[in-house]
Amino acid sequence: VWSAHATLVQRHTWLFTDRARVSEAVIVYSLPTVVWRHFSTVSELFDGGSWADLPAKHTPVGGHFAWLTYASRLLDESHISYRGQVLGHPDLMQDGPSLKTLSSSTKLVILPGVDAISDLHAASIASWVRNGGHLVLLGENSGSLNEELIPRLDNTTAWTRLVSDSGRGTVTTVNCSVMDAAVGGSATPPYSPAAYQLLQVFRESVTPLLQTTAPEDVYMTLWRHGGGDSAVSVDLVHYSKHHADI
């Protein structure tokens, strides 16, 4: 298999270079939500945070990972093209410029259990939303803390302005109870009512870029080559077949 793959890459180098991923959706991985809670000396101080009134399975790190994984799988198996976006922390990763990639071609941004977000990130996302973007917040406590896990109490912050004034865009909050029911079911048809509700929220702003009758376990990645629309390729991975072969 690896020899055949190497031969393919060698013969068709243009397919794997000078390319940009084609996607209308972005799903966020949040360092502020995760990083401090992995330090044993401070994790107990932040255990629960603004999520203290939620069940144990809704701890910030566990919820973020579980909901990010489920939402990604739901997008994959619905053949909706997306990319990942890391929200960094000023002490670890300066990522302000990367948020400028939220251009008009990005129609959907998903924050899965992201309870901690900086004012810088909030302001960048707010600008994009007010220009017509659709922001989906998974969990009622989204953005309740800043990047240092300090609760937001000031109603004039960039985050509260974003939620209260979305301009030409839309901000949708999906409650924890819906996420619980969705994650507890299947990401593949027939969907549970909660999973179908979540998928319908996504589909308000994005649809599959490639219309296909391929089964749900065939994951697709679209690439645009050469900075234009003259050449587009698609990667197809049949996960059930792949795992069966392993």
Short mmCIF file of C-alpha atoms in Angstrom, two decimals:
data_model
loop_
_atom_site.label_atom_id
_atom_site.label_comp_id
_atom_site.label_asym_id
_atom_site.label_seq_id
_atom_site.Cartn_x
_atom_site.Cartn_y
_atom_site.Cartn_z
CA VAL A 1 0.00 0.00 0.00
CA TRP A 2 2.75 2.47 0.96
CA SER A 3 4.73 1.69 -2.20
CA ALA A 4 1.68 2.31 -4.36
CA HIS A 5 1.00 5.57 -2.53
CA ALA A 6 4.61 6.74 -3.03
CA THR A 7 4.37 5.95 -6.74
CA LEU A 8 1.12 7.89 -7.03
CA VAL A 9 2.62 10.95 -5.32
CA GLN A 10 5.73 10.82 -7.49
CA ARG A 11 3.78 10.59 -10.74
CA HIS A 12 1.22 13.25 -9.83
CA THR A 13 3.17 15.71 -7.68
CA TRP A 14 0.94 18.61 -8.74
CA LEU A 15 -1.96 17.00 -6.89
CA PHE A 16 -0.13 17.31 -3.57
CA THR A 17 1.58 20.71 -3.92
CA ASP A 18 0.48 24.30 -4.51
CA ARG A 19 -2.99 23.56 -3.22
CA ALA A 20 -5.48 25.06 -0.78
CA ARG A 21 -8.27 23.22 0.98
CA VAL A 22 -11.73 24.09 -0.29
CA SER A 23 -14.12 24.53 2.62
CA GLU A 24 -16.97 26.74 3.72
CA ALA A 25 -16.99 25.61 7.36
CA VAL A 26 -14.48 25.95 10.20
CA ILE A 27 -14.45 23.99 13.45
CA VAL A 28 -12.40 25.39 16.31
CA TYR A 29 -9.91 23.77 18.68
CA SER A 30 -9.33 26.06 21.66
CA LEU A 31 -6.01 26.14 23.53
CA PRO A 32 -7.38 28.50 26.22
CA THR A 33 -10.16 26.00 26.97
CA VAL A 34 -7.69 23.14 27.35
CA VAL A 35 -4.15 24.19 28.21
CA TRP A 36 -4.37 25.49 31.79
CA ARG A 37 -6.54 22.60 32.87
CA HIS A 38 -3.79 20.15 31.94
CA PHE A 39 -1.40 21.66 34.50
CA SER A 40 -1.86 19.60 37.66
CA THR A 41 -0.86 22.49 39.94
CA VAL A 42 -3.71 24.70 38.76
CA SER A 43 -6.24 22.26 37.31
CA GLU A 44 -8.10 21.86 40.61
CA LEU A 45 -8.57 25.62 40.83
CA PHE A 46 -10.28 25.64 37.45
CA ASP A 47 -12.08 22.31 37.67
CA GLY A 48 -15.58 23.05 36.51
CA GLY A 49 -15.06 26.79 36.18
CA SER A 50 -18.28 28.27 34.87
CA TRP A 51 -19.39 24.73 34.13
CA ALA A 52 -19.56 23.80 37.83
CA ASP A 53 -23.34 23.38 37.69
CA LEU A 54 -23.10 20.81 34.90
CA PRO A 55 -22.69 17.01 35.19
CA ALA A 56 -19.14 15.66 35.50
CA LYS A 57 -19.06 14.58 31.85
CA HIS A 58 -19.41 18.26 30.95
CA THR A 59 -16.03 19.23 32.32
CA PRO A 60 -14.60 21.82 29.92
CA VAL A 61 -11.85 19.66 28.42
CA GLY A 62 -14.01 16.54 28.11
CA GLY A 63 -16.90 18.46 26.59
CA HIS A 64 -14.66 20.32 24.15
CA PHE A 65 -13.00 17.15 22.86
CA ALA A 66 -16.21 15.10 22.72
CA TRP A 67 -18.24 17.76 20.95
CA LEU A 68 -15.42 18.70 18.56
CA THR A 69 -15.03 15.03 17.60
CA TYR A 70 -18.75 14.48 17.13
CA ALA A 71 -19.35 17.66 15.14
CA SER A 72 -16.38 16.85 12.89
CA ARG A 73 -17.68 13.36 12.26
CA LEU A 74 -21.16 14.66 11.51
CA LEU A 75 -19.72 17.07 8.94
CA ASP A 76 -17.52 14.33 7.43
CA GLU A 77 -20.35 11.86 7.09
CA SER A 78 -22.61 14.52 5.62
CA HIS A 79 -19.86 15.31 3.05
CA ILE A 80 -19.67 18.94 4.20
CA SER A 81 -16.15 20.23 3.58
CA TYR A 82 -14.49 21.95 6.55
CA ARG A 83 -11.12 22.79 8.06
CA GLY A 84 -9.78 23.05 11.59
CA GLN A 85 -8.80 26.34 13.23
CA VAL A 86 -6.71 26.56 16.41
CA LEU A 87 -7.39 29.46 18.77
CA GLY A 88 -4.11 30.05 20.53
CA HIS A 89 -2.98 31.72 23.73
CA PRO A 90 -0.62 34.74 23.86
CA ASP A 91 1.87 32.82 26.03
CA LEU A 92 1.95 29.81 23.71
CA MET A 93 0.84 30.62 20.20
CA GLN A 94 0.35 33.99 18.54
CA ASP A 95 -2.40 33.29 16.04
CA GLY A 96 -4.08 36.65 15.48
CA PRO A 97 -3.19 36.80 11.76
CA SER A 98 -4.59 33.29 11.16
CA LEU A 99 -8.10 34.48 11.94
CA LYS A 100 -7.93 36.74 8.90
CA THR A 101 -8.57 33.58 6.88
CA LEU A 102 -12.21 33.87 7.98
CA SER A 103 -13.05 35.45 4.65
CA SER A 104 -16.40 35.82 2.94
CA SER A 105 -15.95 32.30 1.55
CA THR A 106 -16.20 30.94 5.12
CA LYS A 107 -19.89 30.62 5.87
CA LEU A 108 -19.93 28.62 9.12
CA VAL A 109 -17.75 28.64 12.27
CA ILE A 110 -18.40 26.07 15.01
CA LEU A 111 -17.19 26.56 18.60
CA PRO A 112 -17.65 23.15 20.31
CA GLY A 113 -17.68 23.65 24.08
CA VAL A 114 -15.29 26.62 23.85
CA ASP A 115 -15.92 28.29 27.21
CA ALA A 116 -12.63 30.29 27.12
CA ILE A 117 -11.87 32.79 24.37
CA SER A 118 -9.83 35.99 24.29
CA ASP A 119 -11.23 39.41 23.44
CA LEU A 120 -8.89 39.45 20.43
CA HIS A 121 -10.40 36.24 19.07
CA ALA A 122 -13.91 37.40 19.93
CA ALA A 123 -13.40 40.68 18.08
CA SER A 124 -12.06 38.89 14.97
CA ILE A 125 -14.96 36.44 14.92
CA ALA A 126 -17.45 39.26 15.62
CA SER A 127 -16.22 41.20 12.59
CA TRP A 128 -16.70 38.12 10.42
CA VAL A 129 -20.19 37.42 11.84
CA ARG A 130 -21.37 40.99 11.29
CA ASN A 131 -20.36 40.67 7.65
CA GLY A 132 -22.78 37.78 7.22
CA GLY A 133 -21.17 34.73 8.87
CA HIS A 134 -22.99 32.03 10.85
CA LEU A 135 -21.47 31.23 14.26
CA VAL A 136 -22.65 28.09 16.05
CA LEU A 137 -21.94 27.81 19.77
CA LEU A 138 -22.16 24.28 21.16
CA GLY A 139 -22.97 24.72 24.85
CA GLU A 140 -24.63 27.55 26.78
CA ASN A 141 -21.39 28.52 28.53
CA SER A 142 -19.50 29.37 25.36
CA GLY A 143 -17.22 32.36 25.86
CA SER A 144 -18.02 32.73 29.56
CA LEU A 145 -14.29 32.98 30.40
CA ASN A 146 -11.38 34.88 28.90
CA GLU A 147 -8.12 33.21 27.80
CA GLU A 148 -6.88 33.16 31.43
CA LEU A 149 -10.06 31.36 32.58
CA ILE A 150 -11.30 34.49 34.34
CA PRO A 151 -15.12 34.86 34.23
CA ARG A 152 -16.50 37.59 32.01
CA LEU A 153 -18.52 39.95 34.18
CA ASP A 154 -18.38 43.09 32.04
CA ASN A 155 -21.22 43.36 29.55
CA THR A 156 -19.14 45.65 27.33
CA THR A 157 -16.58 43.00 26.32
CA ALA A 158 -16.08 41.98 22.70
CA TRP A 159 -17.70 38.63 23.39
CA THR A 160 -20.94 39.97 24.87
CA ARG A 161 -21.18 42.51 22.06
CA LEU A 162 -20.79 39.67 19.55
CA VAL A 163 -23.62 37.62 21.06
CA SER A 164 -25.96 40.62 21.43
CA ASP A 165 -25.27 42.26 18.05
CA SER A 166 -24.63 39.89 15.15
CA GLY A 167 -25.16 42.46 12.40
CA ARG A 168 -25.85 40.78 9.05
CA GLY A 169 -24.80 37.41 10.47
CA THR A 170 -26.29 34.83 12.82
CA VAL A 171 -25.28 33.40 16.20
CA THR A 172 -26.92 30.07 17.11
CA THR A 173 -26.51 28.37 20.50
CA VAL A 174 -27.06 24.60 20.78
CA ASN A 175 -27.82 23.58 24.36
CA CYS A 176 -25.85 20.99 26.32
CA SER A 177 -28.92 18.74 26.50
CA VAL A 178 -29.08 18.57 22.70
CA MET A 179 -25.36 17.79 22.48
CA ASP A 180 -25.74 15.06 25.12
CA ALA A 181 -28.49 13.39 23.16
CA ALA A 182 -26.62 13.76 19.86
CA VAL A 183 -23.30 12.38 21.12
CA GLY A 184 -25.14 9.51 22.77
CA GLY A 185 -26.53 8.45 19.39
CA SER A 186 -25.09 7.76 15.96
CA ALA A 187 -23.47 10.26 13.63
CA THR A 188 -24.66 8.24 10.65
CA PRO A 189 -28.22 7.87 9.30
CA PRO A 190 -30.70 7.16 10.62
CA TYR A 191 -29.86 10.16 12.82
CA SER A 192 -31.26 10.63 16.29
CA PRO A 193 -33.61 13.63 16.58
CA ALA A 194 -30.87 15.56 18.40
CA ALA A 195 -28.24 14.77 15.75
CA TYR A 196 -30.68 15.75 13.00
CA GLN A 197 -31.36 19.03 14.82
CA LEU A 198 -27.62 19.73 15.02
CA LEU A 199 -27.09 18.88 11.35
CA GLN A 200 -29.95 21.17 10.35
CA VAL A 201 -28.25 24.03 12.23
CA PHE A 202 -25.09 23.41 10.20
CA ARG A 203 -27.02 23.16 6.96
CA GLU A 204 -28.60 26.57 7.46
CA SER A 205 -25.41 28.04 6.02
CA VAL A 206 -23.47 25.23 4.29
CA THR A 207 -24.21 22.29 2.03
CA PRO A 208 -21.93 19.67 0.45
CA LEU A 209 -19.75 21.31 -2.23
CA LEU A 210 -19.64 18.03 -4.11
CA GLN A 211 -22.99 16.37 -4.78
CA THR A 212 -22.49 12.63 -4.50
CA THR A 213 -24.22 9.35 -3.77
CA ALA A 214 -21.15 8.01 -1.94
CA PRO A 215 -21.94 6.37 1.42
CA GLU A 216 -21.45 8.30 4.67
CA ASP A 217 -18.23 6.47 5.61
CA VAL A 218 -16.49 7.79 2.47
CA TYR A 219 -14.82 10.98 3.72
CA MET A 220 -13.98 13.68 1.18
CA THR A 221 -11.47 16.52 1.10
CA LEU A 222 -11.55 19.04 -1.75
CA TRP A 223 -8.46 20.94 -2.94
CA ARG A 224 -8.06 23.89 -5.30
CA HIS A 225 -4.76 23.98 -7.21
CA GLY A 226 -2.73 26.89 -8.51
CA GLY A 227 -4.66 29.64 -6.78
CA GLY A 228 -7.63 29.48 -9.15
CA ASP A 229 -10.58 27.34 -10.16
CA SER A 230 -8.94 25.70 -13.16
CA ALA A 231 -8.05 22.54 -11.25
CA VAL A 232 -9.88 20.96 -8.32
CA SER A 233 -9.16 17.53 -6.86
CA VAL A 234 -10.84 15.43 -4.20
CA ASP A 235 -9.37 12.94 -1.74
CA LEU A 236 -11.64 9.98 -0.98
CA VAL A 237 -11.07 7.74 2.03
CA HIS A 238 -13.39 4.80 2.66
CA TYR A 239 -12.95 4.41 6.41
CA SER A 240 -14.95 1.20 6.89
CA LYS A 241 -12.94 -0.51 4.15
CA HIS A 242 -9.67 0.94 5.51
CA HIS A 243 -10.29 -0.35 9.05
CA ALA A 244 -11.44 -3.71 7.73
CA ASP A 245 -8.17 -4.09 5.80
CA ILE A 246 -6.12 -3.23 8.90
#
